[in-house]
């Protein structure tokens, strides 16, 4: 659920909704498509996306309902969501889908990442997206060539340019996010971060040396990050 509406997925792959219709509690417009084969539900603030098994591809077809402003209407990109979708993530205001060819398809509030156009060429140049991540109003991707890319609201991590410069071409192994910032771990175990400075989007001078190498895992909660080092120590 998203706080005002709920979705239940039954063991036969069908979906049942209830709650405030403005928050996705009414799926009647897509109900005929939600009778079977649904394997996952992804919520935004006021909308839902369902991933449905697609017999014609190795991926999923995506169906949406709820408030159009927060991604409940995907009709503008619906052709790109018919099969071959491997991953769907949502922030509060938009959705992003990763297709099997690495293409990223977005919809919802444009300023919150619902428009991928500004970075579409960069994603293509990086070989396509390998994984997607989200804060509350932005998205980020690790690309096939190990580079990173972000888009959406700047105060929530929508611009990864400073972190890209900091990486200096070093490949990113994995990423994580909290509500307002992203963090990425490179092949050497170094960590870079971007987004809201108060919530981990900037690494201070005292902490930076500790995150320059040998980090084996990074995790985030709503407002901060934690790094685990090879030595068994933690950095926050």
PDB file of C-alpha atoms in Angstrom:
ATOM      1  CA  UNK A   1       0.000   0.000   0.000  1.00  0.00           C
ATOM      2  CA  UNK A   2       0.879   3.667  -0.157  1.00  0.00           C
ATOM      3  CA  UNK A   3      -0.893   4.859   2.976  1.00  0.00           C
ATOM      4  CA  UNK A   4      -4.249   5.726   1.409  1.00  0.00           C
ATOM      5  CA  UNK A   5      -4.839   2.694  -0.810  1.00  0.00           C
ATOM      6  CA  UNK A   6      -3.917  -0.986  -0.764  1.00  0.00           C
ATOM      7  CA  UNK A   7      -3.280  -3.746  -3.287  1.00  0.00           C
ATOM      8  CA  UNK A   8      -3.394  -7.462  -2.586  1.00  0.00           C
ATOM      9  CA  UNK A   9      -1.868 -10.017  -4.926  1.00  0.00           C
ATOM     10  CA  UNK A  10      -3.576 -13.396  -4.752  1.00  0.00           C
ATOM     11  CA  UNK A  11      -1.839 -16.720  -5.288  1.00  0.00           C
ATOM     12  CA  UNK A  12      -3.476 -17.084  -8.712  1.00  0.00           C
ATOM     13  CA  UNK A  13      -1.713 -13.900  -9.879  1.00  0.00           C
ATOM     14  CA  UNK A  14      -4.808 -11.701  -9.745  1.00  0.00           C
ATOM     15  CA  UNK A  15      -4.934  -8.318  -8.013  1.00  0.00           C
ATOM     16  CA  UNK A  16      -7.488  -6.746  -5.652  1.00  0.00           C
ATOM     17  CA  UNK A  17      -7.462  -3.020  -4.745  1.00  0.00           C
ATOM     18  CA  UNK A  18      -9.267  -0.920  -2.145  1.00  0.00           C
ATOM     19  CA  UNK A  19      -8.988   2.477  -0.487  1.00  0.00           C
ATOM     20  CA  UNK A  20      -8.917   6.041  -1.805  1.00  0.00           C
ATOM     21  CA  UNK A  21      -9.463   5.962  -5.603  1.00  0.00           C
ATOM     22  CA  UNK A  22      -7.230   9.035  -6.029  1.00  0.00           C
ATOM     23  CA  UNK A  23      -4.354   7.031  -4.551  1.00  0.00           C
ATOM     24  CA  UNK A  24      -4.814   3.892  -6.660  1.00  0.00           C
ATOM     25  CA  UNK A  25      -7.613   2.251  -4.685  1.00  0.00           C
ATOM     26  CA  UNK A  26      -9.611   1.768  -7.883  1.00  0.00           C
ATOM     27  CA  UNK A  27      -8.022  -0.304 -10.658  1.00  0.00           C
ATOM     28  CA  UNK A  28     -11.216  -0.822 -12.639  1.00  0.00           C
ATOM     29  CA  UNK A  29      -9.710   0.726 -15.782  1.00  0.00           C
ATOM     30  CA  UNK A  30      -7.062  -2.002 -15.902  1.00  0.00           C
ATOM     31  CA  UNK A  31      -8.916  -4.708 -13.932  1.00  0.00           C
ATOM     32  CA  UNK A  32      -9.388  -6.935 -16.994  1.00  0.00           C
ATOM     33  CA  UNK A  33      -5.582  -7.065 -17.342  1.00  0.00           C
ATOM     34  CA  UNK A  34      -5.016  -7.886 -13.675  1.00  0.00           C
ATOM     35  CA  UNK A  35      -6.859 -11.207 -13.510  1.00  0.00           C
ATOM     36  CA  UNK A  36      -3.774 -13.423 -13.700  1.00  0.00           C
ATOM     37  CA  UNK A  37       0.037 -13.626 -14.028  1.00  0.00           C
ATOM     38  CA  UNK A  38       0.870 -10.596 -11.838  1.00  0.00           C
ATOM     39  CA  UNK A  39       4.115 -11.239  -9.951  1.00  0.00           C
ATOM     40  CA  UNK A  40       4.887  -7.915  -8.257  1.00  0.00           C
ATOM     41  CA  UNK A  41       3.371  -4.542  -7.338  1.00  0.00           C
ATOM     42  CA  UNK A  42       5.400  -1.316  -7.075  1.00  0.00           C
ATOM     43  CA  UNK A  43       3.829   1.731  -5.347  1.00  0.00           C
ATOM     44  CA  UNK A  44       4.499   5.439  -5.758  1.00  0.00           C
ATOM     45  CA  UNK A  45       2.919   8.083  -3.503  1.00  0.00           C
ATOM     46  CA  UNK A  46      -0.500   7.875  -5.176  1.00  0.00           C
ATOM     47  CA  UNK A  47      -0.242   5.174  -7.856  1.00  0.00           C
ATOM     48  CA  UNK A  48       0.693   1.555  -8.481  1.00  0.00           C
ATOM     49  CA  UNK A  49       2.490  -0.421 -11.190  1.00  0.00           C
ATOM     50  CA  UNK A  50       1.978  -4.144 -11.665  1.00  0.00           C
ATOM     51  CA  UNK A  51       4.538  -6.448 -13.266  1.00  0.00           C
ATOM     52  CA  UNK A  52       2.830  -9.156 -15.231  1.00  0.00           C
ATOM     53  CA  UNK A  53       4.467 -12.235 -16.720  1.00  0.00           C
ATOM     54  CA  UNK A  54       4.780 -11.964 -20.471  1.00  0.00           C
ATOM     55  CA  UNK A  55       4.717 -15.290 -22.354  1.00  0.00           C
ATOM     56  CA  UNK A  56       6.294 -13.707 -25.429  1.00  0.00           C
ATOM     57  CA  UNK A  57       9.429 -12.422 -23.676  1.00  0.00           C
ATOM     58  CA  UNK A  58      11.786 -13.143 -20.799  1.00  0.00           C
ATOM     59  CA  UNK A  59      10.594 -10.028 -18.999  1.00  0.00           C
ATOM     60  CA  UNK A  60       7.356  -8.484 -17.786  1.00  0.00           C
ATOM     61  CA  UNK A  61       4.586  -6.241 -19.037  1.00  0.00           C
ATOM     62  CA  UNK A  62       3.851  -3.212 -16.830  1.00  0.00           C
ATOM     63  CA  UNK A  63       0.334  -1.961 -16.023  1.00  0.00           C
ATOM     64  CA  UNK A  64      -0.403   1.207 -14.022  1.00  0.00           C
ATOM     65  CA  UNK A  65      -3.306   2.900 -12.260  1.00  0.00           C
ATOM     66  CA  UNK A  66      -3.894   5.712  -9.776  1.00  0.00           C
ATOM     67  CA  UNK A  67      -3.036   9.396  -9.820  1.00  0.00           C
ATOM     68  CA  UNK A  68      -1.602  10.350 -13.258  1.00  0.00           C
ATOM     69  CA  UNK A  69       0.675  12.993 -11.713  1.00  0.00           C
ATOM     70  CA  UNK A  70       2.542  10.352  -9.726  1.00  0.00           C
ATOM     71  CA  UNK A  71       2.758   7.718 -12.460  1.00  0.00           C
ATOM     72  CA  UNK A  72      -0.735   6.234 -12.575  1.00  0.00           C
ATOM     73  CA  UNK A  73      -0.950   6.882 -16.320  1.00  0.00           C
ATOM     74  CA  UNK A  74       1.771   5.224 -18.412  1.00  0.00           C
ATOM     75  CA  UNK A  75      -0.108   5.453 -21.732  1.00  0.00           C
ATOM     76  CA  UNK A  76       2.547   7.731 -23.277  1.00  0.00           C
ATOM     77  CA  UNK A  77       5.164   4.972 -22.943  1.00  0.00           C
ATOM     78  CA  UNK A  78       2.886   1.911 -22.926  1.00  0.00           C
ATOM     79  CA  UNK A  79       4.423   0.378 -26.059  1.00  0.00           C
ATOM     80  CA  UNK A  80       7.795   0.234 -24.314  1.00  0.00           C
ATOM     81  CA  UNK A  81       6.218  -1.522 -21.330  1.00  0.00           C
ATOM     82  CA  UNK A  82       4.729  -4.435 -23.272  1.00  0.00           C
ATOM     83  CA  UNK A  83       7.061  -7.289 -22.363  1.00  0.00           C
ATOM     84  CA  UNK A  84      10.847  -7.321 -21.944  1.00  0.00           C
ATOM     85  CA  UNK A  85      10.787  -5.240 -18.741  1.00  0.00           C
ATOM     86  CA  UNK A  86      13.214  -6.609 -16.131  1.00  0.00           C
ATOM     87  CA  UNK A  87      12.931  -4.065 -13.303  1.00  0.00           C
ATOM     88  CA  UNK A  88      10.566  -1.326 -12.158  1.00  0.00           C
ATOM     89  CA  UNK A  89      11.326   1.164  -9.387  1.00  0.00           C
ATOM     90  CA  UNK A  90       9.281   4.083  -8.097  1.00  0.00           C
ATOM     91  CA  UNK A  91       9.973   7.212  -6.153  1.00  0.00           C
ATOM     92  CA  UNK A  92       7.150   9.252  -4.625  1.00  0.00           C
ATOM     93  CA  UNK A  93       6.239  10.958  -7.894  1.00  0.00           C
ATOM     94  CA  UNK A  94       7.407   8.807 -10.829  1.00  0.00           C
ATOM     95  CA  UNK A  95       8.327   5.347 -12.099  1.00  0.00           C
ATOM     96  CA  UNK A  96      11.336   4.018 -14.012  1.00  0.00           C
ATOM     97  CA  UNK A  97      11.525   0.695 -15.864  1.00  0.00           C
ATOM     98  CA  UNK A  98      14.593  -1.136 -17.162  1.00  0.00           C
ATOM     99  CA  UNK A  99      14.172  -3.202 -20.300  1.00  0.00           C
ATOM    100  CA  UNK A 100      16.225  -6.249 -21.299  1.00  0.00           C
ATOM    101  CA  UNK A 101      18.105  -4.170 -23.886  1.00  0.00           C
ATOM    102  CA  UNK A 102      19.183  -1.711 -21.167  1.00  0.00           C
ATOM    103  CA  UNK A 103      16.779   1.029 -22.240  1.00  0.00           C
ATOM    104  CA  UNK A 104      15.181   3.007 -19.392  1.00  0.00           C
ATOM    105  CA  UNK A 105      11.533   4.044 -19.677  1.00  0.00           C
ATOM    106  CA  UNK A 106      10.097   6.660 -17.284  1.00  0.00           C
ATOM    107  CA  UNK A 107       6.711   8.211 -16.567  1.00  0.00           C
ATOM    108  CA  UNK A 108       5.063  10.367 -13.916  1.00  0.00           C
ATOM    109  CA  UNK A 109       6.183  13.788 -12.693  1.00  0.00           C
ATOM    110  CA  UNK A 110       8.837  14.984 -15.150  1.00  0.00           C
ATOM    111  CA  UNK A 111      10.784  17.020 -12.585  1.00  0.00           C
ATOM    112  CA  UNK A 112      11.015  14.002 -10.275  1.00  0.00           C
ATOM    113  CA  UNK A 113      12.578  11.674 -12.848  1.00  0.00           C
ATOM    114  CA  UNK A 114       9.492  10.915 -14.919  1.00  0.00           C
ATOM    115  CA  UNK A 115      11.355  12.213 -17.978  1.00  0.00           C
ATOM    116  CA  UNK A 116      14.527  10.316 -18.852  1.00  0.00           C
ATOM    117  CA  UNK A 117      15.146  12.267 -22.079  1.00  0.00           C
ATOM    118  CA  UNK A 118      17.958  14.476 -20.681  1.00  0.00           C
ATOM    119  CA  UNK A 119      20.115  11.425 -19.887  1.00  0.00           C
ATOM    120  CA  UNK A 120      18.829   8.896 -22.450  1.00  0.00           C
ATOM    121  CA  UNK A 121      21.886   9.293 -24.675  1.00  0.00           C
ATOM    122  CA  UNK A 122      24.269   8.892 -21.739  1.00  0.00           C
ATOM    123  CA  UNK A 123      22.492   5.672 -20.752  1.00  0.00           C
ATOM    124  CA  UNK A 124      22.783   4.387 -24.316  1.00  0.00           C
ATOM    125  CA  UNK A 125      26.478   5.370 -24.510  1.00  0.00           C
ATOM    126  CA  UNK A 126      27.074   3.378 -21.314  1.00  0.00           C
ATOM    127  CA  UNK A 127      25.630   0.239 -22.886  1.00  0.00           C
ATOM    128  CA  UNK A 128      22.254   0.604 -21.195  1.00  0.00           C
ATOM    129  CA  UNK A 129      21.225   0.342 -17.562  1.00  0.00           C
ATOM    130  CA  UNK A 130      22.241  -2.656 -15.456  1.00  0.00           C
ATOM    131  CA  UNK A 131      20.327  -1.602 -12.305  1.00  0.00           C
ATOM    132  CA  UNK A 132      18.026   1.215 -11.184  1.00  0.00           C
ATOM    133  CA  UNK A 133      17.812   2.993  -7.802  1.00  0.00           C
ATOM    134  CA  UNK A 134      15.628   5.763  -6.386  1.00  0.00           C
ATOM    135  CA  UNK A 135      15.352   8.463  -3.748  1.00  0.00           C
ATOM    136  CA  UNK A 136      12.021  10.220  -3.089  1.00  0.00           C
ATOM    137  CA  UNK A 137      12.218  12.406  -6.212  1.00  0.00           C
ATOM    138  CA  UNK A 138      15.076  11.131  -8.396  1.00  0.00           C
ATOM    139  CA  UNK A 139      16.433   8.027 -10.101  1.00  0.00           C
ATOM    140  CA  UNK A 140      19.945   6.712 -10.721  1.00  0.00           C
ATOM    141  CA  UNK A 141      21.357   3.876 -12.788  1.00  0.00           C
ATOM    142  CA  UNK A 142      24.508   1.805 -12.830  1.00  0.00           C
ATOM    143  CA  UNK A 143      25.259   1.332 -16.520  1.00  0.00           C
ATOM    144  CA  UNK A 144      26.637  -1.743 -18.239  1.00  0.00           C
ATOM    145  CA  UNK A 145      30.078  -0.146 -18.632  1.00  0.00           C
ATOM    146  CA  UNK A 146      30.300   0.563 -14.881  1.00  0.00           C
ATOM    147  CA  UNK A 147      29.516   4.274 -15.057  1.00  0.00           C
ATOM    148  CA  UNK A 148      26.631   5.978 -13.270  1.00  0.00           C
ATOM    149  CA  UNK A 149      23.866   8.328 -14.288  1.00  0.00           C
ATOM    150  CA  UNK A 150      21.119  10.182 -12.380  1.00  0.00           C
ATOM    151  CA  UNK A 151      18.114  12.314 -13.234  1.00  0.00           C
ATOM    152  CA  UNK A 152      15.240  14.065 -11.453  1.00  0.00           C
ATOM    153  CA  UNK A 153      15.076  16.608  -8.625  1.00  0.00           C
ATOM    154  CA  UNK A 154      18.561  17.977  -7.915  1.00  0.00           C
ATOM    155  CA  UNK A 155      18.066  18.220  -4.136  1.00  0.00           C
ATOM    156  CA  UNK A 156      17.258  14.494  -4.089  1.00  0.00           C
ATOM    157  CA  UNK A 157      20.263  13.324  -6.100  1.00  0.00           C
ATOM    158  CA  UNK A 158      19.118  14.027  -9.652  1.00  0.00           C
ATOM    159  CA  UNK A 159      22.626  15.070 -10.785  1.00  0.00           C
ATOM    160  CA  UNK A 160      25.491  12.604 -10.377  1.00  0.00           C
ATOM    161  CA  UNK A 161      28.044  14.717 -12.281  1.00  0.00           C
ATOM    162  CA  UNK A 162      30.210  15.569  -9.211  1.00  0.00           C
ATOM    163  CA  UNK A 163      30.388  11.904  -8.223  1.00  0.00           C
ATOM    164  CA  UNK A 164      31.228  10.882 -11.790  1.00  0.00           C
ATOM    165  CA  UNK A 165      34.187  13.291 -11.776  1.00  0.00           C
ATOM    166  CA  UNK A 166      35.267  11.942  -8.398  1.00  0.00           C
ATOM    167  CA  UNK A 167      35.231   8.383  -9.733  1.00  0.00           C
ATOM    168  CA  UNK A 168      37.540   9.387 -12.561  1.00  0.00           C
ATOM    169  CA  UNK A 169      36.390   6.587 -14.813  1.00  0.00           C
ATOM    170  CA  UNK A 170      36.610   3.865 -12.177  1.00  0.00           C
ATOM    171  CA  UNK A 171      33.808   1.318 -12.494  1.00  0.00           C
ATOM    172  CA  UNK A 172      30.952   1.203 -10.000  1.00  0.00           C
ATOM    173  CA  UNK A 173      30.127  -2.185  -8.489  1.00  0.00           C
ATOM    174  CA  UNK A 174      26.923  -1.285  -6.646  1.00  0.00           C
ATOM    175  CA  UNK A 175      24.835   1.558  -5.295  1.00  0.00           C
ATOM    176  CA  UNK A 176      22.298   2.347  -2.611  1.00  0.00           C
ATOM    177  CA  UNK A 177      19.994   5.222  -1.801  1.00  0.00           C
ATOM    178  CA  UNK A 178      18.189   6.858   1.071  1.00  0.00           C
ATOM    179  CA  UNK A 179      15.291   9.312   0.741  1.00  0.00           C
ATOM    180  CA  UNK A 180      17.435  12.223  -0.442  1.00  0.00           C
ATOM    181  CA  UNK A 181      20.839  10.969  -1.624  1.00  0.00           C
ATOM    182  CA  UNK A 182      22.702   8.210  -3.467  1.00  0.00           C
ATOM    183  CA  UNK A 183      25.973   6.426  -2.670  1.00  0.00           C
ATOM    184  CA  UNK A 184      28.048   4.295  -5.043  1.00  0.00           C
ATOM    185  CA  UNK A 185      30.884   1.850  -4.398  1.00  0.00           C
ATOM    186  CA  UNK A 186      33.681   1.460  -6.929  1.00  0.00           C
ATOM    187  CA  UNK A 187      35.736  -1.582  -7.867  1.00  0.00           C
ATOM    188  CA  UNK A 188      38.528  -0.495  -5.486  1.00  0.00           C
ATOM    189  CA  UNK A 189      36.068  -0.167  -2.606  1.00  0.00           C
ATOM    190  CA  UNK A 190      35.906   3.633  -2.687  1.00  0.00           C
ATOM    191  CA  UNK A 191      32.592   5.362  -1.990  1.00  0.00           C
ATOM    192  CA  UNK A 192      31.179   8.465  -3.657  1.00  0.00           C
ATOM    193  CA  UNK A 193      27.904  10.164  -2.777  1.00  0.00           C
ATOM    194  CA  UNK A 194      25.640  12.859  -4.159  1.00  0.00           C
ATOM    195  CA  UNK A 195      22.304  14.478  -3.366  1.00  0.00           C
ATOM    196  CA  UNK A 196      21.177  16.407  -0.287  1.00  0.00           C
ATOM    197  CA  UNK A 197      24.226  17.300   1.807  1.00  0.00           C
ATOM    198  CA  UNK A 198      22.426  16.933   5.139  1.00  0.00           C
ATOM    199  CA  UNK A 199      21.411  13.355   4.349  1.00  0.00           C
ATOM    200  CA  UNK A 200      24.663  11.790   3.193  1.00  0.00           C
ATOM    201  CA  UNK A 201      24.912  13.377  -0.246  1.00  0.00           C
ATOM    202  CA  UNK A 202      28.274  14.902   0.655  1.00  0.00           C
ATOM    203  CA  UNK A 203      31.171  13.101   2.360  1.00  0.00           C
ATOM    204  CA  UNK A 204      32.992  15.403   4.800  1.00  0.00           C
ATOM    205  CA  UNK A 205      36.769  15.776   4.945  1.00  0.00           C
ATOM    206  CA  UNK A 206      37.074  13.749   8.134  1.00  0.00           C
ATOM    207  CA  UNK A 207      35.144  10.776   6.745  1.00  0.00           C
ATOM    208  CA  UNK A 208      36.497  10.819   3.182  1.00  0.00           C
ATOM    209  CA  UNK A 209      39.818   9.019   3.895  1.00  0.00           C
ATOM    210  CA  UNK A 210      37.937   6.164   5.568  1.00  0.00           C
ATOM    211  CA  UNK A 211      35.816   5.717   2.432  1.00  0.00           C
ATOM    212  CA  UNK A 212      38.675   5.957  -0.069  1.00  0.00           C
ATOM    213  CA  UNK A 213      39.177   2.178  -0.298  1.00  0.00           C
ATOM    214  CA  UNK A 214      38.309  -1.297   1.042  1.00  0.00           C
ATOM    215  CA  UNK A 215      34.572  -0.724   1.500  1.00  0.00           C
ATOM    216  CA  UNK A 216      32.779  -4.041   0.925  1.00  0.00           C
ATOM    217  CA  UNK A 217      29.147  -2.960   1.346  1.00  0.00           C
ATOM    218  CA  UNK A 218      27.045   0.194   1.594  1.00  0.00           C
ATOM    219  CA  UNK A 219      23.517   0.416   2.959  1.00  0.00           C
ATOM    220  CA  UNK A 220      21.124   3.296   3.509  1.00  0.00           C
ATOM    221  CA  UNK A 221      18.184   4.026   5.777  1.00  0.00           C
ATOM    222  CA  UNK A 222      15.794   6.961   5.253  1.00  0.00           C
ATOM    223  CA  UNK A 223      18.292   9.710   6.043  1.00  0.00           C
ATOM    224  CA  UNK A 224      21.869   8.345   6.139  1.00  0.00           C
ATOM    225  CA  UNK A 225      24.371   5.742   4.940  1.00  0.00           C
ATOM    226  CA  UNK A 226      26.568   3.080   6.529  1.00  0.00           C
ATOM    227  CA  UNK A 227      29.663   1.533   4.964  1.00  0.00           C
ATOM    228  CA  UNK A 228      31.196  -1.818   5.957  1.00  0.00           C
ATOM    229  CA  UNK A 229      34.957  -2.149   5.474  1.00  0.00           C
ATOM    230  CA  UNK A 230      37.096  -5.195   4.788  1.00  0.00           C
ATOM    231  CA  UNK A 231      38.616  -4.847   8.257  1.00  0.00           C
ATOM    232  CA  UNK A 232      35.185  -5.383   9.829  1.00  0.00           C
ATOM    233  CA  UNK A 233      34.787  -1.767  10.886  1.00  0.00           C
ATOM    234  CA  UNK A 234      31.840   0.490  10.058  1.00  0.00           C
ATOM    235  CA  UNK A 235      31.783   4.052   8.766  1.00  0.00           C
ATOM    236  CA  UNK A 236      28.708   6.283   9.048  1.00  0.00           C
TER     237      UNK A 236
END
